[in-house]
Amino acid sequence: MKSLFSKQLPKANKTKIGLALGGGGARGFVHIPVLQTLDDLGVKPAHISGTSMGAIIGAIYASGTSPQAIREIVDSMIIYKGEGFKEILQKRGLRKWFELIDPNFFKKGGVIKGNKIVEFLREIIGVDTFEELQIPLSIVATDFHTGEEVVFDSGPLMPAIRASMSLPGLFEPVKHEGRMLIDGGTVNPVPHDLLLDTDFVIAVDVSDLPQTNGQMPSMTDALMGAVEIMGRQLGDNRRAAYPPDIFLRPDFDGVEMTDFHRAEKIFADAQPICQRLKAELKTTLRLAVV
């Protein structure tokens, strides 16, 4: 990673900051406190790029939804340790988990169609095109037949999000403009190299390596673990070629991509990198951090 002092930067309010949000399923909840940290510092990204869960969180934020509001959506759908029965009953979002699953029994490609999730995200985001977003956004997907990276930054927003989150085997691939598209993490898990139009790039990698504790993994764990390993290698290679100014990767200690019920731990795992982000921005962009 290049030095934080490798280029002369103006003050923060004149610096175009790019923010890359990586894919990693439930671990992508880390992006919410990262965005909150930037908001607390008065830092607004000039360009956001995202893959998979990073594309989802990035699109919600770029639409004008505050990090606090995004956190409240998550909180309404999660049971936290210590919450009482009354508090749990008041969480109307809990039933959303059941409403969002549309099984793909009779088609190939994935066990979930993903259409209900897209409709849910459309309601939250509230806009239909990239041009309606308040912050420029780039979303990465992968052409299944050619292996090419496909970058969306204009036109309809929801097909881009749906394609970027199409984890092979889990979600049905997306047919779009003659292409068969799958999860962008298969080619560019943390797309900070799409932010070359900015002065200063922050990249948030929420990948993790498989944790088996020496046990033989199940077939599903082996497949998901292979995806994780390949994604880590791809991300590291991209970072070597295009080093971001600040690179953040939490220590998750075994949180899996599907561990949405462990949001409380994921938010806790984000705190060390949020503190480091605050300190490094204070040093490099001369922010008045309290």
XYZ file of C-alpha atoms in Angstrom:
290
model
C 0.000 0.000 0.000
C 1.347 3.387 -0.915
C 2.296 5.858 1.759
C -0.404 8.086 3.163
C 1.951 10.978 2.484
C 2.715 10.027 -1.126
C 0.860 13.009 -2.589
C 0.148 16.574 -1.580
C -3.515 16.987 -0.759
C -5.632 20.087 -0.204
C -7.937 20.347 2.754
C -10.696 17.765 3.031
C -13.443 20.029 1.717
C -11.532 20.383 -1.569
C -10.392 16.790 -1.925
C -12.435 14.440 -4.113
C -12.670 11.265 -2.059
C -13.489 7.908 -3.626
C -14.946 5.088 -1.555
C -14.841 1.429 -2.633
C -17.127 -0.987 -0.798
C -16.307 -4.667 -1.187
C -18.567 -7.684 -1.360
C -18.846 -10.251 1.414
C -22.484 -10.947 2.227
C -23.413 -10.213 5.841
C -19.899 -8.912 6.530
C -20.852 -5.984 4.317
C -22.719 -4.553 7.309
C -19.260 -3.154 8.176
C -19.809 -0.535 5.479
C -22.533 1.113 7.577
C -20.290 2.229 10.495
C -17.594 3.186 7.968
C -20.097 5.503 6.271
C -21.185 6.786 9.678
C -17.562 7.601 10.511
C -17.222 9.613 7.305
C -20.491 11.405 8.018
C -19.341 12.228 11.551
C -16.211 13.804 10.050
C -18.202 15.774 7.493
C -16.625 13.789 4.649
C -18.850 13.125 1.637
C -17.495 10.771 -1.063
C -17.359 12.219 -4.573
C -17.626 8.759 -6.159
C -18.590 5.375 -4.704
C -17.886 1.979 -6.232
C -19.284 -1.286 -4.978
C -19.483 -5.009 -5.530
C -22.295 -7.265 -4.314
C -23.182 -6.208 -0.733
C -20.969 -3.169 -1.251
C -23.094 -2.246 -4.269
C -26.267 -2.563 -2.184
C -25.035 -0.432 0.723
C -23.387 2.017 -1.688
C -26.597 2.487 -3.671
C -28.702 3.051 -0.567
C -26.255 5.648 0.732
C -25.800 7.313 -2.673
C -29.586 7.749 -2.884
C -29.445 10.100 0.092
C -30.210 7.670 2.930
C -28.114 8.414 6.009
C -25.907 5.741 7.615
C -28.055 6.012 10.744
C -31.196 5.264 8.718
C -29.488 2.291 7.064
C -28.481 1.016 10.503
C -32.081 1.364 11.689
C -33.287 -0.781 8.782
C -30.812 -3.496 9.759
C -31.684 -3.177 13.447
C -35.368 -3.702 12.629
C -34.548 -7.030 10.981
C -32.142 -8.441 13.574
C -32.575 -9.768 17.122
C -29.787 -8.498 19.360
C -28.491 -10.096 22.530
C -30.356 -8.882 25.592
C -33.480 -7.722 23.785
C -36.728 -8.624 25.515
C -39.785 -10.342 24.079
C -41.662 -7.034 23.785
C -38.809 -5.425 21.845
C -38.635 -8.397 19.512
C -42.385 -8.302 18.827
C -42.099 -4.635 17.866
C -39.568 -5.449 15.142
C -41.797 -5.587 12.101
C -38.783 -6.056 9.873
C -38.160 -9.571 11.228
C -40.813 -11.081 8.974
C -39.055 -9.514 5.980
C -36.567 -12.397 5.970
C -39.392 -14.763 5.026
C -40.924 -12.358 2.523
C -37.612 -11.826 0.701
C -37.033 -15.466 -0.216
C -38.404 -16.524 -3.605
C -37.222 -20.120 -4.154
C -36.083 -21.084 -7.635
C -37.370 -24.667 -7.696
C -37.846 -25.217 -11.396
C -35.008 -23.284 -13.019
C -31.255 -23.638 -13.156
C -28.633 -21.177 -11.978
C -29.393 -20.636 -8.296
C -31.695 -21.590 -5.453
C -33.109 -18.041 -5.058
C -34.591 -15.892 -7.823
C -33.742 -12.640 -6.044
C -36.688 -10.627 -7.417
C -38.243 -9.993 -3.993
C -34.953 -8.715 -2.613
C -34.699 -6.309 -5.547
C -38.210 -4.989 -4.904
C -37.362 -4.498 -1.228
C -34.206 -2.574 -2.173
C -36.133 -0.487 -4.697
C -38.460 0.672 -1.899
C -35.506 1.637 0.292
C -33.458 3.345 -2.434
C -36.415 5.215 -3.907
C -34.872 5.921 -7.333
C -34.707 3.885 -10.522
C -31.601 5.171 -12.313
C -27.968 5.987 -11.602
C -28.612 9.531 -12.778
C -31.079 10.098 -9.906
C -28.529 9.233 -7.222
C -27.039 12.061 -5.175
C -23.503 10.603 -5.417
C -21.992 9.041 -8.567
C -21.927 5.251 -8.233
C -20.189 2.447 -10.139
C -21.332 -1.157 -9.709
C -19.421 -4.264 -10.802
C -20.839 -7.492 -12.232
C -19.266 -10.334 -14.219
C -20.122 -11.693 -17.661
C -20.493 -15.408 -16.998
C -19.637 -16.484 -20.562
C -16.632 -14.243 -21.214
C -15.344 -13.633 -17.673
C -15.255 -9.904 -18.381
C -15.802 -7.250 -15.762
C -19.022 -5.333 -16.450
C -19.243 -1.864 -14.907
C -22.568 -0.087 -14.518
C -22.613 3.670 -13.880
C -25.618 4.905 -15.859
C -29.111 3.819 -16.805
C -31.370 1.506 -14.755
C -30.033 0.920 -11.246
C -31.800 -2.217 -10.055
C -30.572 -4.591 -12.808
C -27.020 -3.568 -11.921
C -27.511 -4.269 -8.205
C -29.276 -7.545 -8.948
C -26.424 -8.669 -11.228
C -23.681 -7.634 -8.820
C -25.188 -9.677 -5.960
C -25.742 -12.857 -8.017
C -23.480 -15.176 -6.061
C -23.122 -18.355 -8.175
C -25.274 -21.200 -6.921
C -27.239 -18.990 -4.533
C -28.899 -16.425 -6.798
C -30.123 -16.962 -10.327
C -27.861 -15.125 -12.822
C -29.237 -12.029 -14.549
C -29.852 -11.793 -18.280
C -29.191 -8.199 -19.304
C -28.601 -6.763 -22.775
C -27.469 -10.077 -24.216
C -25.179 -10.957 -21.321
C -25.480 -13.529 -18.539
C -24.301 -11.698 -15.418
C -23.150 -13.000 -12.041
C -21.597 -11.577 -8.853
C -18.980 -8.899 -9.466
C -16.798 -10.386 -6.751
C -15.642 -13.072 -9.146
C -13.582 -10.448 -11.006
C -13.285 -7.376 -8.773
C -14.288 -7.846 -5.129
C -13.184 -4.362 -3.980
C -13.400 -2.067 -7.037
C -11.188 0.808 -5.911
C -9.542 0.906 -9.341
C -12.782 2.434 -10.681
C -12.154 5.583 -8.639
C -9.265 7.042 -10.619
C -11.294 10.231 -11.131
C -10.861 11.064 -7.428
C -7.923 12.457 -5.446
C -7.960 10.097 -2.503
C -9.276 6.524 -2.374
C -10.572 4.580 0.621
C -11.116 0.838 0.069
C -13.064 -1.384 2.465
C -12.427 -5.120 2.046
C -14.877 -7.343 3.944
C -13.510 -10.660 2.730
C -12.349 -13.405 5.073
C -10.668 -16.765 4.637
C -12.602 -19.951 5.491
C -12.529 -21.119 9.102
C -12.777 -24.910 9.470
C -10.979 -25.460 12.803
C -9.176 -28.371 11.190
C -12.435 -30.149 10.344
C -13.400 -31.455 6.922
C -15.735 -28.831 5.385
C -19.154 -29.693 4.041
C -19.721 -29.465 0.291
C -21.375 -26.058 0.677
C -18.615 -24.778 2.965
C -15.968 -26.034 0.547
C -17.593 -24.205 -2.382
C -18.092 -20.991 -0.431
C -14.575 -21.248 0.946
C -13.159 -21.575 -2.551
C -15.020 -18.411 -3.573
C -13.565 -16.635 -0.529
C -10.004 -17.728 -1.312
C -10.237 -16.685 -4.961
C -11.789 -13.360 -3.993
C -8.999 -12.624 -1.527
C -6.347 -13.360 -4.160
C -8.084 -11.220 -6.779
C -8.474 -8.361 -4.350
C -4.851 -8.504 -3.244
C -3.661 -8.495 -6.863
C -5.837 -5.507 -7.734
C -4.592 -3.656 -4.686
C -0.986 -4.256 -5.684
C -1.671 -2.785 -9.130
C -3.801 0.142 -7.929
C -2.972 0.833 -4.265
C -5.711 2.791 -2.450
C -4.676 5.559 -0.083
C -6.423 3.910 2.859
C -7.126 0.188 2.911
C -9.422 -1.227 5.599
C -10.032 -4.911 6.331
C -11.662 -5.926 9.631
C -10.661 -8.999 11.612
C -13.904 -10.995 11.588
C -12.683 -14.130 13.344
C -14.920 -16.581 11.532
C -18.002 -14.577 10.537
C -19.460 -16.207 7.419
C -21.060 -14.459 4.444
C -24.471 -15.805 5.450
C -24.246 -14.786 9.143
C -26.788 -11.959 8.926
C -27.945 -12.867 12.436
C -24.498 -11.859 13.756
C -24.882 -8.191 12.861
C -24.046 -7.141 16.408
C -20.620 -8.815 16.202
C -20.018 -7.449 12.702
C -20.706 -3.899 13.874
C -18.301 -4.471 16.784
C -15.655 -5.834 14.397
C -15.935 -2.595 12.411
C -14.936 -0.336 15.308
C -11.141 -0.783 15.090
C -11.045 0.082 11.388
C -13.388 3.031 11.943
C -11.018 4.390 14.576
C -8.080 3.916 12.220
C -9.988 5.598 9.397
C -10.698 8.587 11.610
C -7.060 8.870 12.690
C -5.635 8.540 9.182
C -8.064 11.058 7.697
C -7.150 13.478 10.476
C -3.484 13.113 9.557
C -3.745 13.164 5.775
C -6.618 15.549 5.141
C -6.078 17.779 8.177
C -9.542 17.164 9.534
C -10.600 18.608 12.861
C -11.451 15.276 14.509
C -12.862 15.218 18.010
